[in-house]
XYZ file of N, CA and C in Angstrom:
597
model
N 0.435 -1.057 -0.328
C 0.019 0.093 -0.135
C 0.963 1.216 -0.203
N 0.523 2.119 -0.781
C 1.387 3.234 -0.652
C 0.371 4.946 -0.178
N 1.589 5.735 0.369
C 0.840 7.285 0.917
C 0.134 7.422 -0.553
N -1.252 8.325 -0.430
C -1.159 9.022 -1.675
C -0.341 10.096 -2.408
N -0.252 9.890 -3.610
C 1.152 10.486 -3.809
C 2.575 10.109 -4.543
N 3.098 9.172 -3.556
C 4.056 8.131 -3.254
C 3.953 7.561 -4.782
N 2.931 7.098 -5.570
C 2.772 6.009 -6.347
C 3.210 6.539 -7.735
N 2.611 7.532 -7.884
C 2.839 8.897 -8.932
C 4.230 9.289 -9.042
N 4.270 9.808 -7.944
C 6.120 11.066 -7.454
C 7.007 9.621 -7.880
N 7.397 8.481 -6.762
C 8.109 8.159 -6.023
C 8.339 6.326 -6.712
N 7.289 6.098 -7.138
C 7.428 4.744 -6.884
C 7.550 4.321 -8.556
N 7.124 4.665 -9.713
C 7.036 3.495 -11.191
C 8.189 3.326 -10.918
N 9.551 4.257 -11.556
C 11.022 3.519 -11.866
C 11.079 2.018 -10.931
N 11.417 2.488 -9.527
C 11.672 1.226 -8.083
C 10.630 -0.011 -8.750
N 9.992 0.387 -8.917
C 8.762 -0.504 -8.809
C 8.520 -1.063 -10.362
N 9.244 -0.494 -11.492
C 9.308 -1.630 -12.868
C 10.023 -2.272 -12.716
N 11.756 -1.890 -12.171
C 12.582 -2.247 -11.940
C 12.277 -4.012 -11.414
N 11.716 -4.041 -10.456
C 11.517 -4.320 -9.706
C 10.581 -6.059 -10.698
N 9.790 -5.566 -10.544
C 8.745 -6.122 -12.007
C 9.787 -6.719 -12.428
N 10.635 -6.300 -13.078
C 11.682 -6.741 -13.990
C 12.424 -7.645 -13.872
N 12.716 -7.404 -12.987
C 13.901 -8.541 -12.208
C 13.486 -9.731 -11.520
N 11.640 -9.677 -11.750
C 11.428 -11.277 -10.815
C 10.281 -11.100 -12.297
N 10.275 -11.317 -12.901
C 8.825 -11.628 -13.945
C 7.937 -12.508 -13.310
N 7.987 -13.546 -12.429
C 6.750 -14.218 -12.083
C 6.079 -13.950 -10.786
N 7.029 -12.584 -10.013
C 5.763 -11.947 -8.932
C 4.631 -11.491 -9.904
N 3.742 -10.418 -8.417
C 2.602 -10.069 -9.082
C 2.859 -9.160 -7.564
N 2.585 -7.371 -8.004
C 2.404 -6.768 -6.735
C 0.976 -6.279 -6.724
N 0.003 -6.065 -5.776
C -0.972 -5.166 -5.601
C -0.791 -4.062 -5.159
N -0.630 -3.500 -5.364
C -0.590 -1.984 -5.161
C -1.850 -0.637 -5.174
N -2.313 -0.010 -3.613
C -2.984 0.420 -3.817
C -2.337 1.761 -2.816
N -3.733 2.591 -3.676
C -3.081 3.925 -2.767
C -4.336 4.648 -1.802
N -3.880 4.848 -0.589
C -5.111 4.998 0.529
C -3.638 5.895 1.601
N -4.547 6.862 2.398
C -3.845 7.261 3.206
C -3.158 6.844 4.113
N -1.767 7.892 4.071
C -0.628 7.448 5.226
C -1.371 6.594 6.856
N -2.235 7.007 7.348
C -2.906 6.364 8.963
C -3.499 5.100 8.787
N -4.576 5.272 7.468
C -4.979 3.382 6.803
C -4.079 3.263 6.493
N -3.018 3.316 5.766
C -1.447 2.061 5.394
C -1.221 1.531 6.918
N -0.688 2.564 8.276
C -0.388 2.025 8.779
C -0.945 1.021 9.671
N -2.516 1.515 9.837
C -3.460 1.023 10.592
C -3.728 -1.231 9.899
N -3.789 -0.447 8.484
C -3.383 -1.889 7.552
C -2.201 -3.244 7.734
N -1.053 -2.134 7.734
C 0.278 -3.223 8.530
C 0.206 -3.326 9.642
N -0.470 -2.507 10.620
C -0.473 -3.076 12.220
C -1.656 -4.560 11.751
N -2.472 -4.425 11.344
C -3.913 -5.725 11.364
C -2.942 -7.061 10.193
N -2.079 -6.808 9.681
C -1.401 -7.656 8.781
C -1.934 -7.762 7.574
N -2.887 -6.967 6.820
C -3.659 -7.037 6.050
C -2.010 -6.002 5.227
N -1.953 -5.638 4.973
C -0.342 -5.192 3.622
C 0.751 -5.728 4.423
N 1.496 -5.962 3.200
C 2.794 -7.113 3.779
C 3.530 -4.889 4.378
N 4.075 -4.436 3.396
C 4.837 -3.737 2.745
C 3.715 -2.161 2.685
N 4.381 -1.101 2.874
C 3.658 0.546 3.223
C 4.748 1.745 3.273
N 4.400 2.418 2.171
C 5.055 3.440 2.190
C 4.032 4.751 2.671
N 4.514 5.669 3.982
C 3.330 6.429 4.509
C 4.526 7.448 4.990
N 3.471 8.612 4.934
C 4.404 10.081 5.823
C 4.882 9.946 6.737
N 5.488 10.414 7.557
C 6.175 10.982 8.511
C 5.630 11.198 9.343
N 4.493 11.870 9.033
C 3.484 12.711 10.425
C 1.986 11.937 10.566
N 2.314 10.062 10.451
C 1.381 9.385 10.372
C 1.937 8.786 12.032
N 0.461 7.897 12.523
C 1.295 7.611 13.396
C 1.960 6.158 13.142
N 3.590 5.458 13.520
C 3.732 4.920 13.359
C 4.015 3.473 14.411
N 3.436 3.914 15.058
C 3.778 2.307 15.937
C 3.515 1.280 15.954
N 4.737 1.055 16.828
C 4.588 -0.543 16.249
C 4.881 -1.298 15.342
N 5.469 -0.651 14.065
C 5.900 -1.009 12.859
C 6.956 -0.256 12.155
N 7.491 -1.318 12.286
C 9.062 -0.883 11.439
C 9.634 -0.383 10.312
N 9.943 0.656 11.052
C 10.271 2.039 9.039
C 11.119 1.857 9.839
N 11.694 2.497 7.867
C 12.947 2.877 7.383
C 12.525 4.651 6.883
N 14.032 5.176 6.558
C 13.478 6.458 5.840
C 13.643 6.079 4.277
N 12.244 6.507 3.059
C 12.383 5.667 2.154
C 12.483 7.234 0.675
N 11.882 8.854 0.742
C 12.199 9.610 0.667
C 11.805 10.992 0.682
N 12.635 11.850 1.176
C 12.291 13.320 1.190
C 10.715 13.858 0.289
N 9.682 14.184 1.008
C 8.631 14.555 0.319
C 8.227 16.572 0.639
N 9.310 17.038 0.809
C 8.480 18.439 1.311
C 7.749 19.032 0.703
N 6.956 20.005 1.585
C 6.050 20.886 0.541
C 6.546 21.701 0.053
N 5.564 22.400 -1.417
C 6.182 23.891 -2.051
C 4.816 24.545 -1.970
N 5.284 25.694 -1.635
C 4.002 26.772 -2.421
C 3.812 27.080 -3.913
N 2.860 26.462 -4.883
C 2.381 26.789 -6.814
C 1.537 27.636 -6.049
N 2.558 28.566 -7.019
C 1.949 29.915 -7.101
C 2.336 29.905 -8.992
N 0.980 31.084 -9.547
C 1.318 30.848 -11.013
C 2.315 31.669 -11.103
N 2.832 31.622 -12.717
C 4.202 32.166 -12.481
C 4.107 33.558 -13.115
N 4.615 35.025 -12.100
C 4.221 35.913 -12.517
C 4.043 36.508 -11.089
N 2.948 35.304 -10.391
C 2.724 35.848 -8.971
C 3.909 36.614 -7.972
N 3.534 37.455 -7.067
C 4.173 38.365 -5.979
C 5.328 37.408 -5.809
N 4.738 36.312 -5.334
C 5.672 35.523 -4.032
C 6.809 34.594 -5.002
N 6.023 34.308 -6.775
C 6.655 33.372 -7.688
C 8.648 33.436 -7.364
N 9.418 34.803 -7.329
C 10.232 35.222 -7.205
C 11.454 34.493 -5.794
N 10.267 34.418 -5.018
C 11.255 34.530 -3.250
C 11.724 33.070 -3.439
N 12.632 33.251 -2.726
C 13.699 31.512 -2.353
C 12.815 30.836 -1.804
N 12.260 31.623 -1.259
C 11.164 30.698 -0.118
C 9.980 31.244 0.465
N 8.984 30.474 1.300
C 7.889 31.142 1.993
C 7.292 30.293 3.148
N 6.341 30.990 4.140
C 6.289 30.311 5.269
C 4.102 30.482 4.883
N 3.344 29.687 6.009
C 2.256 29.695 6.198
C 1.733 30.404 5.571
N 1.984 31.554 6.727
C 1.619 33.448 6.398
C 1.312 33.680 5.320
N 2.852 33.480 4.349
C 2.474 34.264 3.099
C 1.192 33.396 2.180
N 1.326 32.286 3.030
C 0.355 31.846 1.773
C -1.682 32.327 1.800
N -1.130 32.545 3.980
C -2.346 32.944 4.003
C -3.145 34.881 3.803
N -2.425 35.186 3.154
C -2.599 36.419 2.584
C -3.183 37.036 0.942
N -3.491 35.155 0.599
C -3.878 34.963 -0.816
C -4.740 33.733 -0.675
N -5.505 33.868 -2.026
C -7.054 32.581 -1.819
C -6.273 31.415 -2.233
N -7.030 30.662 -1.742
C -5.862 28.851 -1.935
C -6.982 28.373 -2.410
N -6.194 27.398 -3.317
C -6.627 25.883 -3.982
C -6.357 24.721 -2.890
N -7.222 23.821 -2.612
C -6.025 22.534 -1.337
C -7.308 21.677 -1.925
N -6.786 20.568 -1.246
C -7.824 19.503 -1.397
C -9.443 19.707 -0.618
N -9.403 18.556 -0.797
C -11.024 17.805 -0.380
C -10.885 17.918 1.546
N -11.764 18.056 2.003
C -12.138 17.707 3.129
C -11.229 15.995 3.446
N -11.234 16.288 4.589
C -10.301 14.722 4.577
C -9.266 14.241 4.074
N -8.427 14.446 3.541
C -7.556 14.588 3.300
C -6.269 14.659 3.649
N -5.816 13.764 4.042
C -3.921 13.716 5.219
C -3.394 15.375 5.314
N -3.178 16.018 3.577
C -2.454 17.310 3.175
C -3.514 18.571 3.897
N -4.742 18.050 3.595
C -4.999 19.851 3.737
C -5.819 19.376 5.485
N -5.710 18.443 6.352
C -5.487 18.376 7.721
C -4.629 19.071 8.082
N -3.226 18.607 8.055
C -1.854 18.950 7.752
C -1.893 20.237 8.308
N -2.536 21.101 6.802
C -2.402 22.536 6.640
C -3.014 23.570 7.856
N -4.305 22.885 7.787
C -5.312 23.156 8.502
C -5.174 23.501 9.966
N -4.292 22.090 10.392
C -3.866 22.186 11.562
C -2.902 23.116 12.424
N -1.652 23.353 11.310
C -0.990 24.101 11.539
C -1.262 25.504 11.188
N -2.299 26.099 10.293
C -2.513 27.438 10.313
C -3.458 27.983 11.694
N -4.522 26.626 12.508
C -4.726 26.803 13.347
C -3.870 26.616 14.679
N -2.672 26.072 14.430
C -1.822 26.520 15.238
C -1.019 27.339 15.343
N -1.391 28.168 14.867
C -0.574 29.963 14.362
C -1.736 30.991 14.113
N -2.663 30.503 14.398
C -3.637 31.555 14.367
C -3.857 31.963 12.605
N -3.276 31.746 11.703
C -3.317 32.452 10.594
C -4.719 31.752 10.092
N -5.940 32.528 9.651
C -6.949 32.494 9.228
C -6.543 31.548 7.367
N -7.113 30.789 6.910
C -7.082 30.767 5.421
C -8.358 30.355 4.511
N -8.083 31.300 3.447
C -9.106 31.611 2.956
C -8.996 30.752 1.458
N -10.221 29.593 1.004
C -10.059 28.746 0.736
C -11.178 29.001 -0.495
N -10.434 28.885 -1.838
C -11.237 29.398 -3.229
C -11.896 28.361 -3.586
N -11.527 27.274 -3.729
C -11.785 26.202 -4.194
C -10.992 24.742 -3.329
N -12.056 23.789 -3.559
C -10.752 22.771 -3.318
C -10.979 21.676 -4.303
N -9.770 20.707 -4.289
C -10.154 19.569 -5.286
C -9.419 18.424 -5.112
N -9.563 17.473 -5.425
C -9.147 16.057 -5.596
C -8.580 15.948 -5.642
N -6.784 16.191 -6.421
C -5.086 15.797 -6.036
C -5.039 17.347 -5.754
N -3.116 16.615 -5.645
C -2.265 17.917 -5.246
C -2.241 18.309 -6.799
N -2.269 17.155 -8.207
C -2.255 17.551 -9.874
C -3.110 18.909 -10.057
N -4.652 18.674 -9.302
C -5.548 19.143 -9.680
C -5.001 20.714 -8.720
N -4.600 20.724 -7.992
C -4.555 22.090 -7.246
C -3.358 22.519 -8.005
N -2.716 22.083 -8.961
C -1.795 22.286 -9.989
C -2.796 23.549 -10.901
N -3.651 22.886 -11.356
C -3.504 22.959 -12.194
C -4.579 24.015 -12.621
N -4.748 23.999 -11.560
C -6.250 25.541 -10.572
C -5.216 27.038 -10.741
N -3.946 26.191 -10.055
C -3.364 27.494 -9.162
C -2.741 27.969 -10.935
N -2.081 27.516 -12.035
C -1.777 27.659 -13.197
C -2.564 28.903 -14.165
N -4.052 28.638 -14.073
C -5.269 29.029 -13.485
C -5.755 30.562 -13.356
N -4.748 30.685 -12.430
C -4.978 31.815 -11.909
C -5.896 31.751 -10.586
N -6.458 30.179 -10.236
C -7.805 30.263 -8.716
C -6.939 31.277 -8.014
N -5.435 30.817 -7.335
C -4.868 30.788 -6.186
C -3.971 30.353 -5.923
N -3.184 30.321 -4.896
C -2.052 28.911 -4.625
C -2.583 28.317 -3.688
N -1.323 27.045 -4.026
C -1.297 26.125 -3.316
C -0.330 25.135 -2.488
N -0.450 24.502 -1.173
C 0.372 23.458 -1.023
C 0.407 22.019 -1.138
N 1.746 21.736 -2.119
C 1.471 20.536 -2.999
C 2.530 20.370 -1.989
N 2.970 18.451 -2.804
C 3.688 18.315 -3.072
C 5.552 18.748 -3.375
N 6.575 19.140 -2.726
C 7.532 19.380 -4.115
C 7.412 18.837 -5.564
N 7.635 17.310 -5.222
C 7.466 16.368 -6.918
C 6.512 16.680 -7.507
N 5.099 16.976 -6.987
C 4.662 17.307 -7.881
C 4.400 18.389 -8.521
N 4.736 19.120 -7.674
C 5.084 20.760 -8.406
C 6.549 21.001 -9.169
N 6.901 20.197 -9.147
C 8.021 19.439 -10.136
C 7.853 19.311 -11.664
N 6.463 18.673 -11.525
C 6.387 17.367 -12.723
C 5.440 17.659 -13.304
N 4.800 18.976 -12.871
C 3.903 19.532 -13.318
C 4.016 20.927 -13.715
N 5.543 21.772 -12.707
C 5.698 22.484 -13.755
C 6.245 22.989 -15.116
N 6.389 21.551 -15.345
C 7.358 21.760 -16.807
C 5.944 22.080 -18.308
N 4.634 21.630 -17.583
C 3.089 21.311 -18.626
C 2.826 22.532 -18.277
N 2.605 22.756 -16.483
C 1.805 23.744 -16.485
C 2.425 25.227 -16.171
N 1.433 25.869 -16.042
C 2.025 27.736 -15.363
C 2.388 28.008 -13.983
N 3.091 27.459 -13.356
C 3.221 27.145 -12.110
C 4.659 27.733 -11.795
N 4.993 28.548 -10.941
C 6.325 28.527 -10.060
C 6.536 27.817 -8.045
N 7.510 26.815 -7.811
C 7.041 26.719 -6.849
C 8.413 27.440 -5.720
N 7.840 27.375 -4.336
C 7.991 28.317 -3.820
C 8.370 27.283 -2.368
N 9.819 27.239 -1.700
C 9.949 25.662 -1.233
C 8.773 27.267 0.366
N 8.380 26.248 1.055
C 7.751 26.359 2.541
C 9.218 25.999 3.311
N 9.400 26.990 4.574
C 11.064 26.251 5.717
C 10.281 26.164 6.233
N 9.199 26.092 6.876
C 8.988 25.900 8.297
C 9.037 23.872 8.552
N 9.153 23.748 9.302
C 9.483 22.659 9.857
C 8.704 21.371 9.702
N 6.784 21.696 9.892
C 6.719 20.746 9.434
C 6.526 20.556 8.054
N 6.355 21.757 6.599
C 6.753 21.292 5.528
C 7.413 20.522 5.478
N 9.103 20.101 6.012
C 10.174 19.449 5.186
C 9.520 17.359 5.985
N 9.039 17.214 5.017
C 8.383 15.758 5.237
C 8.915 14.680 4.286
N 8.280 13.264 4.925
C 9.826 12.147 4.605
C 9.184 11.313 4.413
N 8.905 10.544 3.907
C 7.998 9.296 3.566
C 9.189 8.130 4.181
N 8.758 7.314 4.546
C 8.730 6.234 4.990
C 8.394 4.751 4.718
N 9.360 3.957 4.923
C 8.722 2.327 4.668
C 8.965 1.856 5.655
N 8.089 1.276 5.400
C 6.837 0.120 6.804
C 6.476 -1.101 6.276
N 6.937 -1.769 7.208
C 6.613 -3.077 7.711
C 5.525 -2.965 9.304
N 4.635 -4.719 8.899
C 3.873 -4.909 10.020
C 4.598 -5.037 11.191
N 4.396 -5.215 12.482
C 5.120 -5.047 13.897
C 5.799 -6.875 13.932
N 6.031 -7.115 13.099
C 6.507 -8.719 13.229
C 7.347 -9.072 12.182
N 8.795 -8.261 11.567
C 9.375 -8.485 10.737
C 9.460 -10.235 9.982
N 9.722 -11.188 11.491
C 9.634 -12.391 10.775
C 8.974 -13.131 10.303
N 7.715 -12.207 9.986
C 6.596 -12.446 9.177
C 6.381 -11.729 7.817
N 7.331 -11.285 7.754
C 7.210 -11.296 6.217
C 7.956 -12.360 4.896
N 7.048 -12.596 3.982
C 7.591 -13.654 2.888
C 8.387 -12.837 2.067
N 9.681 -13.613 1.720
C 10.393 -13.494 0.934
C 10.178 -13.055 0.297
N 9.330 -12.348 -0.939
C 8.678 -11.719 -2.155
C 8.594 -10.603 -1.206
N 7.905 -10.252 -0.726
C 8.193 -8.769 0.624
C 9.530 -8.466 0.639
N 10.060 -9.303 1.335
C 11.796 -8.816 1.707
C 12.616 -7.975 0.847
N 11.964 -9.312 -0.938
C 13.196 -8.861 -2.015
C 12.365 -6.946 -1.903
N 11.229 -7.034 -1.879
C 10.512 -5.517 -2.769
C 10.732 -4.473 -1.423
N 10.941 -4.562 -0.504
C 11.676 -3.733 1.036
C 12.998 -3.370 0.577
N 14.144 -5.030 0.217
C 15.039 -4.857 -0.440
C 15.845 -3.599 -1.106
N 15.151 -3.927 -2.020
C 14.815 -3.562 -3.490
C 14.283 -1.892 -3.554
N 13.055 -1.394 -2.689
C 12.982 0.048 -2.918
C 13.924 0.814 -2.312
N 14.316 -0.141 -0.654
C 15.091 0.229 -0.763
C 16.773 1.003 -1.126
N 17.265 0.055 -2.367
C 18.038 0.605 -2.817
C 18.421 1.458 -3.867
N 16.679 1.585 -3.431
C 16.506 2.745 -4.979
C 16.985 3.633 -4.516
N 16.815 3.988 -3.349
C 17.204 5.515 -2.699
C 18.631 5.901 -3.370
């Protein structure tokens, strides 16, 4: 099981290599929010998962997988587009494009805004970070998205990305397995080893 966003940005190449090296193996891949993945690993419903370091990983065996920092996506030519860094307070000065309620990333941003006492003006909420970037490119507002998504889409849509400097935005993805590493099948062990080596 993979953290929402990890599949599109971080997994295609290492997973394709793994499957090419093991032509008789199949992988059942599902995208879920990080907390659901952690629960599935604890319950034994999944062998391997990639989760955000903001998730509750108590009882799991986790290893660093990839940096997954957040950036502020702004339209090209925007007042913040030339900045070397930004904060949530900077974003709060503008209309925002966000993710739908229930999104872990949306919850993280809302939690930080409440903690800092910054009211956020949501102009529209959409289903994916890619959709956030496309709305930003149309001038609807600014959005907070994973850097990898903004980098990929920045080649085809008119956005600029400004790194967010606050600690909460410097996220990492973790490669996790269940509470008992000895319970992993040899195939799952091979997958974990291949994903670790791909970093």
